[in-house]
């Protein structure tokens, strides 16, 4: 029920007339309660005109009206004074009286009854013109109650909204003529408006057949999809909202209607499969979401959460169609939709005290709003700058299965993720991936909700993510709302649990086979031969049992006493990276202008060496270590399955990019002025020229104004893909050996993968100072601590990097910046000549209480400058 009408269930045509009659009676009871019959001496206790009647609010009146209808209670006839006072629409009064009489079993004569407020009571759908007509009449009398009631009735009924604001061009010429003829007959014969709306509904499903079929679920090439056609005139809806929302009373009608609409819609979608019966049911959500006031405080308490719950019940094809439709919106319109759902999430989070005992995952409003935000997210991707082609081919050889499969089957457990990494169902339905989008309509960062990230219990959320039950929602299934720090924590849990699983499996194998197996991925290396020792060992493991790569890494430097609790691994990775990217080895080329490395197509190293480099990169992510690698973004896009294209050259080969860009923009005669062909020249390691034909017989094909785009595309394809195909495939294969079962690709975008591997380049030591903790007698007000931070802040950029290297084992900030580092400074005795020392595994700096600031600076600089190797303290 609703304020001014009843929100009826969406029903087939055969029951519409029965429902219309019942609805009309309930409306009469409602108006009797809220306005009375006009007879001041009325004796009906359920009439607002009765002297002893106690006034009630709209919600209570709506509930009471339903009770009166069920009990067949007395219904007053409108008093003559009431009739006369409300006769504002004389031109429609005869028709209105006729309709009212029909629904009241003929008890009243339409010649005697001309009520203003009855004129639109059987108006069960709206058009833009009808709204303006009613608005104009209301403006003349300065009484907006008829319009408020119409809005209440239509906007609280899914059936009415489905029929409202249709655009004429939806119909074929024949259907349009037929519909107009029926409308004319209806007006001439003064038929009931309810019958008219039934006729409209009979025509509409035929008109929307193409819309119902829509783009087939199997269509994956979004670029070929034309505009998504829906029967509702969205521009008309926007104009109506613009006119009406400025009036506070009318705005309240929209709010109240939404409160009553949402539960009925949720019920329809949950139990009656209404979208399958009529795809135009989607109009309900299209129309409501055009309300620009949805993010206002008055909607956030009840109306919007309930509506989000209803929207989240839409079937997958409907969600996909809505995403395709919204993808046609402008950036500002997408931003408004995002802000609507974000406001609800933020409002709910800050209004409640969520904790491990009261999880935000269990709040229906937040969960529903997040699911709705996912629709907008994919609309933002679809509406952006798409690159649907240029996908990397899958590896020819499948990555060897882990031994975990056999053991879990022996234990009676079903292995999860057999089909590879998880993929979002809506992503599959749309045939789109986030990595396909070069530039979204609005930045991805606007979908992140920081207040939600602050209260999210990631250990619990990760558990729900792995269990995949309908009763428990995981925000990891909507990674766009999580920041990189939160997602990194989820990845950390996944990696650690996988390590524990490998350890458990190793223990079981030891029991079954009676031989001692190592539960860790143990590497014993010599500093002077780190590449030989490490890569040979990793190569053996990759060939014999790739599952061992998923064990926790444990590094030991020969001749050193350091025990690896994380710090030794950090230094190991740094030393390996330094050696691998040494330009003397020749595996990678180095660009002095960009300070970036690229695969050397002329490298003498075999594919196995590049595979091992991929393994090292994967191990770094798996063991939560940051690497000092300098790749262009196209490498991370290729790791996520996208080939390099011309625009990627701007990052990886900027000089070449500018040359090709100039070629494309050249206004003269390319063939005569530049005299270039489809044959290009490269140099090998020794500077010898190597010729390559971009097309067969390329040396004989001149580049012209007509074919220069083809030339540029082929040139980029060669530079970024074909020339390094063997090297990159081997590199990617090694990377996937470690990360193939990880949710890495599901959670992170290419730019976030880079952040994950390389850490942040921004070193905010102020944030580090604020997050540092103290032990052993020190606190932030200790004199030496104040001197310490003054000294560190005075360091140059290189000295600050050395300090980070000395204290944490890496000179990069983790994901989220230095504020996430949690460094500890502990007292290491009184003043002495001892140098500061550190536990890089735990980010602990042991600092003697030096007597002067000068001594502190001298000792600290010496320690960070000459630090190398591990020992036991």
JSON list of C-alpha atoms in Angstrom, two decimals, residues 131-132 135 147 151 155 237-255 287-296 298-299 336:
[
{"chain": "A", "resi": 131, "resn": "UNK", "atom": "CA", "xyz": [2.28, 15.30, -15.72]},
{"chain": "A", "resi": 132, "resn": "UNK", "atom": "CA", "xyz": [2.54, 18.82, -17.12]},
{"chain": "A", "resi": 135, "resn": "UNK", "atom": "CA", "xyz": [0.86, 20.32, -12.78]},
{"chain": "A", "resi": 147, "resn": "UNK", "atom": "CA", "xyz": [-0.65, 15.56, -8.48]},
{"chain": "A", "resi": 151, "resn": "UNK", "atom": "CA", "xyz": [2.61, 10.39, -8.14]},
{"chain": "A", "resi": 155, "resn": "UNK", "atom": "CA", "xyz": [5.45, 5.61, -8.42]},
{"chain": "A", "resi": 237, "resn": "UNK", "atom": "CA", "xyz": [11.73, 11.22, -17.14]},
{"chain": "A", "resi": 238, "resn": "UNK", "atom": "CA", "xyz": [14.63, 13.58, -16.43]},
{"chain": "A", "resi": 239, "resn": "UNK", "atom": "CA", "xyz": [12.61, 16.60, -17.53]},
{"chain": "A", "resi": 240, "resn": "UNK", "atom": "CA", "xyz": [9.73, 15.55, -15.28]},
{"chain": "A", "resi": 241, "resn": "UNK", "atom": "CA", "xyz": [12.00, 15.14, -12.28]},
{"chain": "A", "resi": 242, "resn": "UNK", "atom": "CA", "xyz": [13.57, 18.54, -12.96]},
{"chain": "A", "resi": 243, "resn": "UNK", "atom": "CA", "xyz": [10.14, 20.17, -12.91]},
{"chain": "A", "resi": 244, "resn": "UNK", "atom": "CA", "xyz": [8.75, 18.36, -9.88]},
{"chain": "A", "resi": 245, "resn": "UNK", "atom": "CA", "xyz": [11.61, 17.88, -7.40]},
{"chain": "A", "resi": 246, "resn": "UNK", "atom": "CA", "xyz": [11.81, 21.59, -6.65]},
{"chain": "A", "resi": 247, "resn": "UNK", "atom": "CA", "xyz": [8.47, 21.30, -4.82]},
{"chain": "A", "resi": 248, "resn": "UNK", "atom": "CA", "xyz": [9.02, 19.85, -1.33]},
{"chain": "A", "resi": 249, "resn": "UNK", "atom": "CA", "xyz": [5.52, 18.35, -1.03]},
{"chain": "A", "resi": 250, "resn": "UNK", "atom": "CA", "xyz": [5.82, 16.63, -4.38]},
{"chain": "A", "resi": 251, "resn": "UNK", "atom": "CA", "xyz": [9.31, 15.38, -3.50]},
{"chain": "A", "resi": 252, "resn": "UNK", "atom": "CA", "xyz": [7.88, 13.81, -0.33]},
{"chain": "A", "resi": 253, "resn": "UNK", "atom": "CA", "xyz": [5.43, 11.91, -2.53]},
{"chain": "A", "resi": 254, "resn": "UNK", "atom": "CA", "xyz": [8.32, 10.35, -4.47]},
{"chain": "A", "resi": 255, "resn": "UNK", "atom": "CA", "xyz": [9.98, 9.38, -1.19]},
{"chain": "A", "resi": 287, "resn": "UNK", "atom": "CA", "xyz": [12.86, 5.56, -13.82]},
{"chain": "A", "resi": 288, "resn": "UNK", "atom": "CA", "xyz": [13.57, 5.52, -10.08]},
{"chain": "A", "resi": 289, "resn": "UNK", "atom": "CA", "xyz": [17.34, 5.88, -10.53]},
{"chain": "A", "resi": 290, "resn": "UNK", "atom": "CA", "xyz": [16.81, 9.09, -12.52]},
{"chain": "A", "resi": 291, "resn": "UNK", "atom": "CA", "xyz": [15.67, 10.77, -9.30]},
{"chain": "A", "resi": 292, "resn": "UNK", "atom": "CA", "xyz": [18.58, 13.12, -8.61]},
{"chain": "A", "resi": 293, "resn": "UNK", "atom": "CA", "xyz": [17.64, 13.41, -4.92]},
{"chain": "A", "resi": 294, "resn": "UNK", "atom": "CA", "xyz": [18.15, 9.73, -4.06]},
{"chain": "A", "resi": 295, "resn": "UNK", "atom": "CA", "xyz": [21.38, 10.49, -2.22]},
{"chain": "A", "resi": 296, "resn": "UNK", "atom": "CA", "xyz": [19.61, 13.02, 0.03]},
{"chain": "A", "resi": 298, "resn": "UNK", "atom": "CA", "xyz": [15.79, 11.56, 3.86]},
{"chain": "A", "resi": 299, "resn": "UNK", "atom": "CA", "xyz": [16.20, 8.68, 1.37]},
{"chain": "A", "resi": 336, "resn": "UNK", "atom": "CA", "xyz": [25.65, 10.80, -9.90]}
]
